[in-house]
CSV table of N, CA, C and O in Angstrom, one decimal:
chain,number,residue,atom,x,y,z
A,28,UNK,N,109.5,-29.4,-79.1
A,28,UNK,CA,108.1,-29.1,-78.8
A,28,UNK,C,107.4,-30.3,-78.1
A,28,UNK,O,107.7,-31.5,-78.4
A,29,UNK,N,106.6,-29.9,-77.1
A,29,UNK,CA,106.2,-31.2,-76.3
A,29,UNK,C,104.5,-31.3,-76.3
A,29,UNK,O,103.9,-30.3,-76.1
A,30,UNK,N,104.1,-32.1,-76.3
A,30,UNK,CA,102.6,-32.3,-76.8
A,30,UNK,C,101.6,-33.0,-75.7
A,30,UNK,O,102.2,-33.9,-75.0
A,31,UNK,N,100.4,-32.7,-75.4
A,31,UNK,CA,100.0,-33.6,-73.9
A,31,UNK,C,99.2,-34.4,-74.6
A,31,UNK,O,98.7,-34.2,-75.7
A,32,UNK,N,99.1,-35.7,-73.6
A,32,UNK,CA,98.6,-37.1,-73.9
A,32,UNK,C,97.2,-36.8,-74.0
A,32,UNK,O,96.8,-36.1,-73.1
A,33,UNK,N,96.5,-37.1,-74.7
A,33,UNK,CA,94.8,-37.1,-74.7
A,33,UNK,C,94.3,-38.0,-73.7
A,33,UNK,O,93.2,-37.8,-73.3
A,34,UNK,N,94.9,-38.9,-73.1
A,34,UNK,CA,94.6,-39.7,-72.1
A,34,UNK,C,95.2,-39.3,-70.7
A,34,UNK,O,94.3,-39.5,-69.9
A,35,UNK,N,96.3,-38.9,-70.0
A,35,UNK,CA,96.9,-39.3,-68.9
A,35,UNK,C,97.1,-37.3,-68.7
A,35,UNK,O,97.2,-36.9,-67.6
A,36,UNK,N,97.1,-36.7,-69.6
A,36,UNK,CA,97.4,-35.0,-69.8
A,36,UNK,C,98.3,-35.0,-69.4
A,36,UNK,O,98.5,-33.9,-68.9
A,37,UNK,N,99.5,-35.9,-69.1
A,37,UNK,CA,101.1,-35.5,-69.1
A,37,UNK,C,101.7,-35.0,-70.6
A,37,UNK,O,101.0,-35.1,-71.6
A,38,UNK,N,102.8,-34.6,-70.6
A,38,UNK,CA,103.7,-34.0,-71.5
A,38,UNK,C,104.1,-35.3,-72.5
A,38,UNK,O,104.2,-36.5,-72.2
A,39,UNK,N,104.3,-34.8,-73.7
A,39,UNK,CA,105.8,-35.9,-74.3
A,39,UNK,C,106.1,-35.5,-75.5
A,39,UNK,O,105.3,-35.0,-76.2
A,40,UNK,N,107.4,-35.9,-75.7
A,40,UNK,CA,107.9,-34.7,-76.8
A,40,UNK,C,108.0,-35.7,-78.2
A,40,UNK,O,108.3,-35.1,-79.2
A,41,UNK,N,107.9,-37.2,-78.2
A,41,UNK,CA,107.0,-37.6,-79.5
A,41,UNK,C,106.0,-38.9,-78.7
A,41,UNK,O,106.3,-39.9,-78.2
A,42,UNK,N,104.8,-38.0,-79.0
A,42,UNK,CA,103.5,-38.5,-78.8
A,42,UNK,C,103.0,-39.8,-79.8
A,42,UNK,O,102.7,-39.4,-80.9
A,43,UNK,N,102.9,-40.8,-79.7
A,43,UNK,CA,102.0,-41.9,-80.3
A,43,UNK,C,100.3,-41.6,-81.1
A,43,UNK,O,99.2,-41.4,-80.6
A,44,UNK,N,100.6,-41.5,-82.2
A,44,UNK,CA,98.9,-41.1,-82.7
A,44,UNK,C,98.3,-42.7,-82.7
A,44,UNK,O,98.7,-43.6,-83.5
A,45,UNK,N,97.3,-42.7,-81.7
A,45,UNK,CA,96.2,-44.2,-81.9
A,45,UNK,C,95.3,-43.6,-82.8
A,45,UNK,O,94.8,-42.5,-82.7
A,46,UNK,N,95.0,-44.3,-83.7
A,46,UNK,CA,93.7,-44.1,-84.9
A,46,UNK,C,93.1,-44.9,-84.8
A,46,UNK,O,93.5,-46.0,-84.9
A,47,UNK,N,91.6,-44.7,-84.4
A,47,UNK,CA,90.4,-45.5,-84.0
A,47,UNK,C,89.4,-44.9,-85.6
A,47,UNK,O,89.1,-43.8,-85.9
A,48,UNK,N,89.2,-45.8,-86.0
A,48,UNK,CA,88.2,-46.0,-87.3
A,48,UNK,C,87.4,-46.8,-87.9
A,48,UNK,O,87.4,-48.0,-88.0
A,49,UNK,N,86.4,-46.0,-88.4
A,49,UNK,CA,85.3,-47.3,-88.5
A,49,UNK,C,85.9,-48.6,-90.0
A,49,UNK,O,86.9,-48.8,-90.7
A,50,UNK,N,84.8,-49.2,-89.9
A,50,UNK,CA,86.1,-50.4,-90.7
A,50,UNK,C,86.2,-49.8,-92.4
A,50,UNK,O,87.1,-50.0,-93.3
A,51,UNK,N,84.7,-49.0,-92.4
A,51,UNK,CA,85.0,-48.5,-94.1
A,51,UNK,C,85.5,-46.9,-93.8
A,51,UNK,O,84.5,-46.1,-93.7
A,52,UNK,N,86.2,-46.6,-93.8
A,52,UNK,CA,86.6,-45.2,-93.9
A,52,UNK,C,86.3,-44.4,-95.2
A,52,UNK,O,86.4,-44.9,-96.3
A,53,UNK,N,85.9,-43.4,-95.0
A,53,UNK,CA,85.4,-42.9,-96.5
A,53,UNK,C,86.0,-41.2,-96.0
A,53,UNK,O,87.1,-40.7,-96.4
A,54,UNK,N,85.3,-40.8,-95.5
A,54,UNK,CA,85.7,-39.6,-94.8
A,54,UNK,C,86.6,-39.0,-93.3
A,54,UNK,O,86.4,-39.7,-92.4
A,55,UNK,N,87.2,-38.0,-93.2
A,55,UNK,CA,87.8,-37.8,-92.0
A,55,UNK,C,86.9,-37.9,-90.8
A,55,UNK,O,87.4,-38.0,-89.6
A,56,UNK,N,85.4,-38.0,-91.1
A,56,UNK,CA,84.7,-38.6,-89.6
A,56,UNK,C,84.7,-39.5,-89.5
A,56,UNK,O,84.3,-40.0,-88.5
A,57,UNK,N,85.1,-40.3,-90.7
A,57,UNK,CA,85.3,-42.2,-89.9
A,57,UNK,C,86.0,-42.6,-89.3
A,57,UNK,O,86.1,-43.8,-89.2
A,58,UNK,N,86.8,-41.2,-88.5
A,58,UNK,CA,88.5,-41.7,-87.9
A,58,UNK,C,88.4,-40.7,-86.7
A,58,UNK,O,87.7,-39.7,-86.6
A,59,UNK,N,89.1,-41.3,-85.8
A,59,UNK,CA,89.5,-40.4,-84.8
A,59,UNK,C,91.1,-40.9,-84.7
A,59,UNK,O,91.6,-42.0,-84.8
A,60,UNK,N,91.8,-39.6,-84.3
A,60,UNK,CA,93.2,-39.9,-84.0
A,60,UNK,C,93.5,-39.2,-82.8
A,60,UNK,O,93.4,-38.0,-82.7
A,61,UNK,N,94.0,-40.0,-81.6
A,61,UNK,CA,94.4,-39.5,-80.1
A,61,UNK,C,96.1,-39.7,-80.2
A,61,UNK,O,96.7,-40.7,-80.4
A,62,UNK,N,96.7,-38.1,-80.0
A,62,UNK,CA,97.7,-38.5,-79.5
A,62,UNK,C,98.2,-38.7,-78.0
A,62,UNK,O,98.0,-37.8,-77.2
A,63,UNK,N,98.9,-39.7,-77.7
A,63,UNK,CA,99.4,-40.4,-76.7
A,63,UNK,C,100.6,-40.1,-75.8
A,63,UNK,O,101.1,-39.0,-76.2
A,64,UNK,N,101.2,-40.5,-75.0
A,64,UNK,CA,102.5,-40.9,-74.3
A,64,UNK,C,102.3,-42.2,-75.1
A,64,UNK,O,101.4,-42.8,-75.7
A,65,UNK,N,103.9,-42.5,-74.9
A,65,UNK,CA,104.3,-44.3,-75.3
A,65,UNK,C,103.1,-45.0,-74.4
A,65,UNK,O,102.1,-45.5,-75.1
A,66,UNK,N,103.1,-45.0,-73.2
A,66,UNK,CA,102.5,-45.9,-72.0
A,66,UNK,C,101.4,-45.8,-72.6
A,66,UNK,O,101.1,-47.0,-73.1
A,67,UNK,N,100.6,-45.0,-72.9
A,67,UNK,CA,99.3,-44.8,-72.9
A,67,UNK,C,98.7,-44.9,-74.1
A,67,UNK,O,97.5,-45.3,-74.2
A,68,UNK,N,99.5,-44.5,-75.6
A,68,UNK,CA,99.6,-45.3,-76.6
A,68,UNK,C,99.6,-46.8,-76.5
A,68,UNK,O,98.5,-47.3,-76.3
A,69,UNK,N,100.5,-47.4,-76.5
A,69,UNK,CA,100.5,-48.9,-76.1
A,69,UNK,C,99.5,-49.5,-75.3
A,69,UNK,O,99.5,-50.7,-75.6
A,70,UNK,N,98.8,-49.2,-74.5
A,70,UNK,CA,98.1,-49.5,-73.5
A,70,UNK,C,96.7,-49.1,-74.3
A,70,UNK,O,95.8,-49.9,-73.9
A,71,UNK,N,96.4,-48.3,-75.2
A,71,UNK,CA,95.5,-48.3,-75.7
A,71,UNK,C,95.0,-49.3,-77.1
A,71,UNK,O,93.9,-49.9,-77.2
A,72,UNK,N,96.3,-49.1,-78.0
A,72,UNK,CA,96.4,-49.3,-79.0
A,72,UNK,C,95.6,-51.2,-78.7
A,72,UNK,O,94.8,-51.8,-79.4
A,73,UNK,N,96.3,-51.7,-77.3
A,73,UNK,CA,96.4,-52.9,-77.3
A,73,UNK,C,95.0,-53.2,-76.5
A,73,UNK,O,95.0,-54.5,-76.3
A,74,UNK,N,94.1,-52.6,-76.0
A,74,UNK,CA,92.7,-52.9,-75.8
A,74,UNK,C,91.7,-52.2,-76.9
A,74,UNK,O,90.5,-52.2,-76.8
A,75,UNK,N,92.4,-51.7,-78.0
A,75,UNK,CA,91.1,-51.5,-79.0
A,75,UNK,C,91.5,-52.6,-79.9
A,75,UNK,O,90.7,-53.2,-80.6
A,76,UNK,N,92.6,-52.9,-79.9
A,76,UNK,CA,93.0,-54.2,-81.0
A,76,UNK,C,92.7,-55.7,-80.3
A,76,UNK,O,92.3,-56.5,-81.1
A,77,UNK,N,92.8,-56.0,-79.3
A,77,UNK,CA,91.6,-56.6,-78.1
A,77,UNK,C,90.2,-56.4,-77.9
A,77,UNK,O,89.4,-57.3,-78.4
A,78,UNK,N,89.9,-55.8,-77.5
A,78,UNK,CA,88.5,-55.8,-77.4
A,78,UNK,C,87.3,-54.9,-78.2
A,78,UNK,O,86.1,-54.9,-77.9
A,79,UNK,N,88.0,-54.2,-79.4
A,79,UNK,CA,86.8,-53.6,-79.5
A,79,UNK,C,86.4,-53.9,-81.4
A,79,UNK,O,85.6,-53.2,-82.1
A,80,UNK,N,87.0,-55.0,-81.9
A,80,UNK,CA,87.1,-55.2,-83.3
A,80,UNK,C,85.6,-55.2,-83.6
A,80,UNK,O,84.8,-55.6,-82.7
A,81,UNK,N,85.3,-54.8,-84.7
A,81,UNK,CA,83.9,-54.2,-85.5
A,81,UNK,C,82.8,-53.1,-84.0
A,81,UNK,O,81.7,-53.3,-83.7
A,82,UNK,N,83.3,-52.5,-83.7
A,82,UNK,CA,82.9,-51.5,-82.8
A,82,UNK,C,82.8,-50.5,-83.6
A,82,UNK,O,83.8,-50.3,-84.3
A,83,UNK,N,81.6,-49.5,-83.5
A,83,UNK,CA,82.4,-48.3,-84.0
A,83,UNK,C,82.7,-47.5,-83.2
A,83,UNK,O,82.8,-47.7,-82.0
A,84,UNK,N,83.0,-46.3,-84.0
A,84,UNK,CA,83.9,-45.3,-83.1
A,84,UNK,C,83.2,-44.7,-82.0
A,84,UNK,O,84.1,-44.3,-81.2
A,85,UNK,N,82.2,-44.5,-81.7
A,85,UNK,CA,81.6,-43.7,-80.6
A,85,UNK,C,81.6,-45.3,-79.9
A,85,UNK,O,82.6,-45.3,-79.2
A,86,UNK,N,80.7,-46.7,-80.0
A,86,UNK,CA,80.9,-47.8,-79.2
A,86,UNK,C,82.6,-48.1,-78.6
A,86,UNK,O,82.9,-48.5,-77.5
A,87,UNK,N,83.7,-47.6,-79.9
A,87,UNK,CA,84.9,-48.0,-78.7
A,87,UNK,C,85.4,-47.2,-77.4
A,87,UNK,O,86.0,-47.5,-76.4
A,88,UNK,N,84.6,-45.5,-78.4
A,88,UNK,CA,85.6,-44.3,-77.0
A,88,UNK,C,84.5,-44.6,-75.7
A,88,UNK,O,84.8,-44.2,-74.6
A,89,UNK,N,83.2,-45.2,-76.0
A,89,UNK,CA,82.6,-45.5,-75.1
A,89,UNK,C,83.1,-46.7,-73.7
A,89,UNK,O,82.9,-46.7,-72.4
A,90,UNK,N,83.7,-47.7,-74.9
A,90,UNK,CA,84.1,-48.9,-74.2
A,90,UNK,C,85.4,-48.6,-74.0
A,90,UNK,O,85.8,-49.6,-74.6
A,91,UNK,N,86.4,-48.0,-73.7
A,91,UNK,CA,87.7,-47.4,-73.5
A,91,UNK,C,87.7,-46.3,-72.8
A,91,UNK,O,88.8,-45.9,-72.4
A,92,UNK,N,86.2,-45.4,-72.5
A,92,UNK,CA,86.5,-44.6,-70.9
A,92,UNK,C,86.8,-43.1,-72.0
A,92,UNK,O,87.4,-42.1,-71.6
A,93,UNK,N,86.3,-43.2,-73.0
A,93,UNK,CA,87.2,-41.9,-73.9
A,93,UNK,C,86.0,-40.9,-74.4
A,93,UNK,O,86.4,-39.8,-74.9
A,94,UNK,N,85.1,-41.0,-74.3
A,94,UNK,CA,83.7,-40.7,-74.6
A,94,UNK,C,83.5,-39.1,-74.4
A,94,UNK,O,82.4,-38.7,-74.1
A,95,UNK,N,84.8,-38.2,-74.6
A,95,UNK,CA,84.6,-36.9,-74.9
A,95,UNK,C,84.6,-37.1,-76.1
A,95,UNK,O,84.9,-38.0,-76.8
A,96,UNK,N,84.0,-35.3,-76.7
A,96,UNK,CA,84.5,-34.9,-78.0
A,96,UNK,C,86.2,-35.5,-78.5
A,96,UNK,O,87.0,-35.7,-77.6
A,97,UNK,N,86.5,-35.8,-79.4
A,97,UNK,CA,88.0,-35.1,-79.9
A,97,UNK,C,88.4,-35.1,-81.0
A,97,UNK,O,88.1,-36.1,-81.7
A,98,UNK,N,89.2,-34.3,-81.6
A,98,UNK,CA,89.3,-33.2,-82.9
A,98,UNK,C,89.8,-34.9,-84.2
A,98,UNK,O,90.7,-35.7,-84.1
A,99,UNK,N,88.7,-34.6,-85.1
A,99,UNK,CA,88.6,-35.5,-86.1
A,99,UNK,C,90.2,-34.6,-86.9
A,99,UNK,O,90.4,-33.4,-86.9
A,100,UNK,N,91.3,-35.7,-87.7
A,100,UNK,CA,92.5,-35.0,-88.3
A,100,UNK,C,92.2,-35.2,-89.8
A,100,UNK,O,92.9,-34.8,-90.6
């Protein structure tokens, strides 16, 4: 089964889940989870762990270009 990148909308048949969360998690809306390509996983993973430490989640998908909706897991 092959699954599309929330970022790049190519194919990949195991996708990278990035979890972006606020720092106290209490509920499933304090989290967002994108799944990825490797590339784009990694490439992500490593500008929110760079630049977006105590951001919350609408301030990171803001500062990362991501700033649709997408499905809280």
């Amino acid at each position: 089964m092959n699954y599309i990148c929330d970022i790049c909308k190519g194919y990949t048949a195991q996708p990278l889940c990035v979890r972006i969360s606020e720092e106290k998690v209490r509920t499933t809306e304090d989290r967002i989870e994108i799944n990825c390509c490797k590339k784009c996983g990694n490439e992500l993973f490593s500008r929110v762990s760079n630049e977006c430490k105590g951001m919350s989640i609408k301030k990171t998908l803001n500062h990362i270009g991501l700033n649709y909706p997408h499905k809280t897991n």
